[in-house]
Coordinates of C-alpha atoms in Angstrom, one line a residue:
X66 CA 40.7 56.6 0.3
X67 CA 37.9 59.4 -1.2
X68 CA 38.6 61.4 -3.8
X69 CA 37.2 64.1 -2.1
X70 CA 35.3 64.9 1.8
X71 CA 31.5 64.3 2.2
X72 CA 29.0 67.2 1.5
X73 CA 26.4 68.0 4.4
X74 CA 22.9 68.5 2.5
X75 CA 21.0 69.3 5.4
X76 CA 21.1 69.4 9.1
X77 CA 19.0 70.1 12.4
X78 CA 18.8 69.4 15.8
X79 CA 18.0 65.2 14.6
X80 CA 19.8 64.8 11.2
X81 CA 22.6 65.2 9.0
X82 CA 22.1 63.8 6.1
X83 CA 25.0 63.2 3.8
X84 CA 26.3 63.1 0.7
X85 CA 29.2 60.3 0.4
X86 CA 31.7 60.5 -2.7
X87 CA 32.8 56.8 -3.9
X88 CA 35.5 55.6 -1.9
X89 CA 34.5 56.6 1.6
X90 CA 33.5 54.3 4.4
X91 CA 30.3 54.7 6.3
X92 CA 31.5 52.7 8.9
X93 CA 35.0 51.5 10.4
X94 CA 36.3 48.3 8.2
X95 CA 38.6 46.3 10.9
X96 CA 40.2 45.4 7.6
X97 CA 41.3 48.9 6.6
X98 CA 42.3 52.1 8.0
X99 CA 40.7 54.4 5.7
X100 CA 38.9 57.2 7.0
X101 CA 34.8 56.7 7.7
X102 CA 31.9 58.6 8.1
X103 CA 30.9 57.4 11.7
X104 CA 34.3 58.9 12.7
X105 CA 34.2 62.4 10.7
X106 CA 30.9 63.1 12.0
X107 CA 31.4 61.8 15.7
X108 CA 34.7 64.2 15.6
X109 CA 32.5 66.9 14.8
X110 CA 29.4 66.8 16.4
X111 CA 30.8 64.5 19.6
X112 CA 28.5 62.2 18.9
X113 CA 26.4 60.3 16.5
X114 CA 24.2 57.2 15.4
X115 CA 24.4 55.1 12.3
X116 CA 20.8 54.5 10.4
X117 CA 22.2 53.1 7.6
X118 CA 25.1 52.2 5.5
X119 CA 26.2 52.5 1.9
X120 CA 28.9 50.4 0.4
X121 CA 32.5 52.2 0.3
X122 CA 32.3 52.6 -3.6
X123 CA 28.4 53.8 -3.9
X124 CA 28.4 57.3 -3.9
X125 CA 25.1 59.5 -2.8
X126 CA 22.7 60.5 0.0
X127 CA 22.6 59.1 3.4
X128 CA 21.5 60.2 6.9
X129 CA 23.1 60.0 10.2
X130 CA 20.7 60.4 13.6
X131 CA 22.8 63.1 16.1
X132 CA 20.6 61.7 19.2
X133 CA 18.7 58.4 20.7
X134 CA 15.5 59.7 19.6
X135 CA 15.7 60.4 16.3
X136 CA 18.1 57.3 16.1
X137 CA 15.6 55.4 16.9
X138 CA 12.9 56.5 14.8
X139 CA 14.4 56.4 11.9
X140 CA 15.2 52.7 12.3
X141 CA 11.7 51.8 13.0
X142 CA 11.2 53.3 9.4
X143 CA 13.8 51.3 7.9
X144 CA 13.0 48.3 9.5
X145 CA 9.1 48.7 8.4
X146 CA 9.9 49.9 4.9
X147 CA 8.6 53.0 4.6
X148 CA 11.5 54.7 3.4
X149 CA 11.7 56.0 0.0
X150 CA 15.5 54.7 -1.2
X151 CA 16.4 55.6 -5.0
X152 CA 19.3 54.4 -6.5
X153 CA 20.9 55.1 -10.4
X154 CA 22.3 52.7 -11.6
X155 CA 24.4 51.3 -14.9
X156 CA 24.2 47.4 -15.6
X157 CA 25.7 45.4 -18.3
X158 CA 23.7 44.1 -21.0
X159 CA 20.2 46.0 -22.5
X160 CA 16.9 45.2 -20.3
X161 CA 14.1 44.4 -22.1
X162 CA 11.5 45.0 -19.8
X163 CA 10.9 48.8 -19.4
X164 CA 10.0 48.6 -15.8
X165 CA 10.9 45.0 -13.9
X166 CA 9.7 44.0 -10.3
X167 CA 12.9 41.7 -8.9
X168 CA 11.0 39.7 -5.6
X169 CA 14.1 37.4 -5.0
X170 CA 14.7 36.3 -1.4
X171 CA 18.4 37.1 -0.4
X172 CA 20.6 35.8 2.7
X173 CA 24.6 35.7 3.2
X174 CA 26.7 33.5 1.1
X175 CA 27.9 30.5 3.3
X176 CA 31.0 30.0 1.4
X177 CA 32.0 33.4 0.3
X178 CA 32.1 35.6 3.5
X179 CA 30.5 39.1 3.3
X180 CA 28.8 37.9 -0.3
X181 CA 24.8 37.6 -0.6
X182 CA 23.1 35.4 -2.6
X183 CA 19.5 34.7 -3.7
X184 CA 18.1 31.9 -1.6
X185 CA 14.5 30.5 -1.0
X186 CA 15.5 30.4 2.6
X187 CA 16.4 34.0 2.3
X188 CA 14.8 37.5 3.5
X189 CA 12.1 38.9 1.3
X190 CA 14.2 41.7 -0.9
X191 CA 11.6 43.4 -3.7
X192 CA 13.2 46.2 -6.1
X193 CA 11.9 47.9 -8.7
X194 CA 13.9 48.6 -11.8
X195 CA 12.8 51.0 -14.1
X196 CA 15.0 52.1 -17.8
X197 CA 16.1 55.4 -18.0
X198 CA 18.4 54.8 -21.0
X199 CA 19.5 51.7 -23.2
X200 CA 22.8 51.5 -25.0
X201 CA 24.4 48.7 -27.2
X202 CA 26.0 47.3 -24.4
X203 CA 24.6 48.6 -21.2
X204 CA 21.1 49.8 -20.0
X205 CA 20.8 52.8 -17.1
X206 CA 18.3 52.2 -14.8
X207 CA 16.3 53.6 -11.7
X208 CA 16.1 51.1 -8.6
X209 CA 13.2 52.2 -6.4
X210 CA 14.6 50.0 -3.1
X211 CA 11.4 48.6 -1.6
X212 CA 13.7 46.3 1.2
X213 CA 17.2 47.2 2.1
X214 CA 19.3 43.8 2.4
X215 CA 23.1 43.9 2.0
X216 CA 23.9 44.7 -1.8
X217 CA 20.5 43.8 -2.7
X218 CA 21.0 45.9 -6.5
X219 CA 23.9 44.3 -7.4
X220 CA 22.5 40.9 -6.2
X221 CA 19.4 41.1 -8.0
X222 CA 20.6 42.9 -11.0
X223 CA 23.0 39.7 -11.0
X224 CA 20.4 37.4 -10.5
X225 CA 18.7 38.4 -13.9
X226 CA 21.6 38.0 -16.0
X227 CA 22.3 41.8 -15.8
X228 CA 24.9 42.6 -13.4
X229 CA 26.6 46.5 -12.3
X230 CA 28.5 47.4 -15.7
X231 CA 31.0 47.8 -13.0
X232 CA 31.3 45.3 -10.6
X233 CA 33.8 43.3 -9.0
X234 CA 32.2 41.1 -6.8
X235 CA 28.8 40.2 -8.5
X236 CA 29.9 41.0 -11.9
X237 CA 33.1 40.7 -14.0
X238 CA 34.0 44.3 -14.2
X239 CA 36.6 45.9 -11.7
X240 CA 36.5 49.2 -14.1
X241 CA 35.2 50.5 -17.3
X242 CA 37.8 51.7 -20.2
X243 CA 36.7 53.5 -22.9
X244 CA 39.0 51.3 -25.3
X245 CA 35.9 48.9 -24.8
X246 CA 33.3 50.6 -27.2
X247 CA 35.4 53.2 -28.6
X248 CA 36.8 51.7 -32.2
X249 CA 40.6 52.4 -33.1
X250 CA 41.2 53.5 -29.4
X251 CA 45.1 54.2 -29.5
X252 CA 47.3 55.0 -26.9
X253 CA 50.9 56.5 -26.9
X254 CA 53.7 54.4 -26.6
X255 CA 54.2 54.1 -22.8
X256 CA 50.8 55.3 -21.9
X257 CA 48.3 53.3 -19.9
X258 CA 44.7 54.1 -20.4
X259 CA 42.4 55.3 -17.2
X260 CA 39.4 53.7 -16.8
X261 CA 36.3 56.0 -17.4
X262 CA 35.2 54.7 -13.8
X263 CA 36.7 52.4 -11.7
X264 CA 33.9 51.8 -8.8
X265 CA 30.6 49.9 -9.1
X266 CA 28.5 51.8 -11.0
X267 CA 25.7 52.5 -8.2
X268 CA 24.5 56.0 -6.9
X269 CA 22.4 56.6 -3.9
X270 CA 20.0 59.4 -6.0
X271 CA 17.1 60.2 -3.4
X272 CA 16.4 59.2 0.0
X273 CA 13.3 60.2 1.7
X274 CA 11.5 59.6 5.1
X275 CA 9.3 61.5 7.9
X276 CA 11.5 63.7 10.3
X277 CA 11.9 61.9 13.4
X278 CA 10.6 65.2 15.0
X279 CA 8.6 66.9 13.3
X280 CA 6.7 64.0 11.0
X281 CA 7.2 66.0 7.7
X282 CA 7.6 64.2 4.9
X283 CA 11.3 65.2 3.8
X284 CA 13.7 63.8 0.6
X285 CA 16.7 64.8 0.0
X286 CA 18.6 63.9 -3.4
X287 CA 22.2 63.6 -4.4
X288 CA 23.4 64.5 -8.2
X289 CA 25.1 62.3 -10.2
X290 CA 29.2 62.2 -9.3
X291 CA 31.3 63.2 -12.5
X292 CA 32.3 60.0 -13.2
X293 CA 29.1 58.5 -13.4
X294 CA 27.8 61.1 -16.0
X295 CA 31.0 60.9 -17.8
X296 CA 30.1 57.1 -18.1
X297 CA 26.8 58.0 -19.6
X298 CA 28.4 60.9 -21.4
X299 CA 30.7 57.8 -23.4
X300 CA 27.8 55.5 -23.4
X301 CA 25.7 58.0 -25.3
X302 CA 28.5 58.8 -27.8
X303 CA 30.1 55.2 -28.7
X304 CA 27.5 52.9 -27.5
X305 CA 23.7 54.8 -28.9
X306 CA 21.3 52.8 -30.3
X307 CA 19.9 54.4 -33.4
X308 CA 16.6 55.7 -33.3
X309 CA 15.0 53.1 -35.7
X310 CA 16.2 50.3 -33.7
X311 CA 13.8 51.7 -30.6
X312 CA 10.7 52.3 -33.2
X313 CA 11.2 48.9 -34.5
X314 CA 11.5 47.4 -30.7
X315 CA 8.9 49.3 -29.6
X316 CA 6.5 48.1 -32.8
X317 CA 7.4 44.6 -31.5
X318 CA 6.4 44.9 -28.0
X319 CA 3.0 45.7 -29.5
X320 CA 2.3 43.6 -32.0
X321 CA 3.1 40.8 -29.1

């Protein structure tokens, strides 16, 4: 179950777009009875059409279609690509490229059900990955969505040795404690630490397409949830690299 309800960022006539806290469904799950999106928004406006989806536990901006017609134009722009889908993200490990173009092919795992994997035989899946911020152990990144396959970030992110810093499925990481960086963490006798987050570590930032009426170019963005900045917030604090480490790195890259 949510934390807390959806925001409405804008709506019309064609649109509402959305923005989903962690925890929420887009979609009914025949596996769980938690509340979903679809179901919200069909109770309130009578009806409604899915464009998209975000996972239950990626928080950020998404848009419903509240008739046919604007249903189905905004799938002809997903389907050709020319949506504008930017993601924040935290993964494990420090990046060394600056900016990294991830072209791997992805299809569905035929072992684990509802798992993707990268496959030659796969669908063409292109992101681009670009550093906001390095830490000691972690690196926080921008993913400019250039496809839109089924958990195509935490796939490719995977894929190159870098999975979510929080990631179940695709990583090894079902929540992030600050007892991890923080030296002489103590508790109190009895007391059991909370995890800084407990959800992959994946934010739908900016989402942006042309109005299925009017043709306007429009983008709508979603701010960071509180528990991803307080993730960065200890990241910062407990896991910086110091200055001279980036000059020297830097110096490197150059002299290469």
């Amino acid at each position: 179950m949510a934390k807390s309800k959806y925001s409405i960022l804008f709506e019309d006539n064609d649109i509402v777009v959305i923005d989903k806290p962690a925890g929420m469904l887009t979609i009914p799950d025949r596996f769980s009875p938690a509340e979903n999106l679809r179901a919200l928004l069909t109770s309130k406006y009578g009806q409604i059409f899915v464009v998209h989806r975000l996972d239950r536990e990626t928080s950020g901006v998404l848009v419903f279609a509240k008739n046919a017609d604007a249903h189905r134009n905004l799938s002809i722009q997903f389907e050709n690509h020319t949506v504008t889908k930017i993601y924040s993200a935290v993964i494990s490990g420090q990046l060394a490229e600056d900016e990294l173009s991830i072209d791997i092919p992805l299809m569905p795992d035929p072992v684990h059900k509802g798992l993707m994997r990268p496959s030659a035989r796969g669908k063409d899946s292109l992101t681009i990955m670009k550093v906001i911020e390095r830490y000691r152990i972690a690196t926080h990144v921008e993913c400019d969505l250039r496809t839109g396959r089924q958990h195509q970030i935490r796939v490719h992110s995977a894929s190159i040795g870098h999975p979510l810093l929080v990631d179940s499925l695709y990583g090894k990481s079902e929540a992030f404690l600050l007892s991890t960086i923080k030296r002489r963490y103590n508790l109190q006798k009895n007391e059991e630490e909370k995890p800084i987050i407990s959800r992959i570590t994946l934010h739908s930032k900016t989402l942006g397409f042309k109005h299925p009426s009017t043709g306007a170019d429009v983008e709508f963005t979603s701010e960071l949830p509180k528990d991803f900045k307080a993730l960065l917030s200890v990241l910062r604090k407990y896991s910086a690299i110091p200055t001279i480490t980036n000059k020297f790195q830097n110096s490197f890259k150059t002299i290469q």
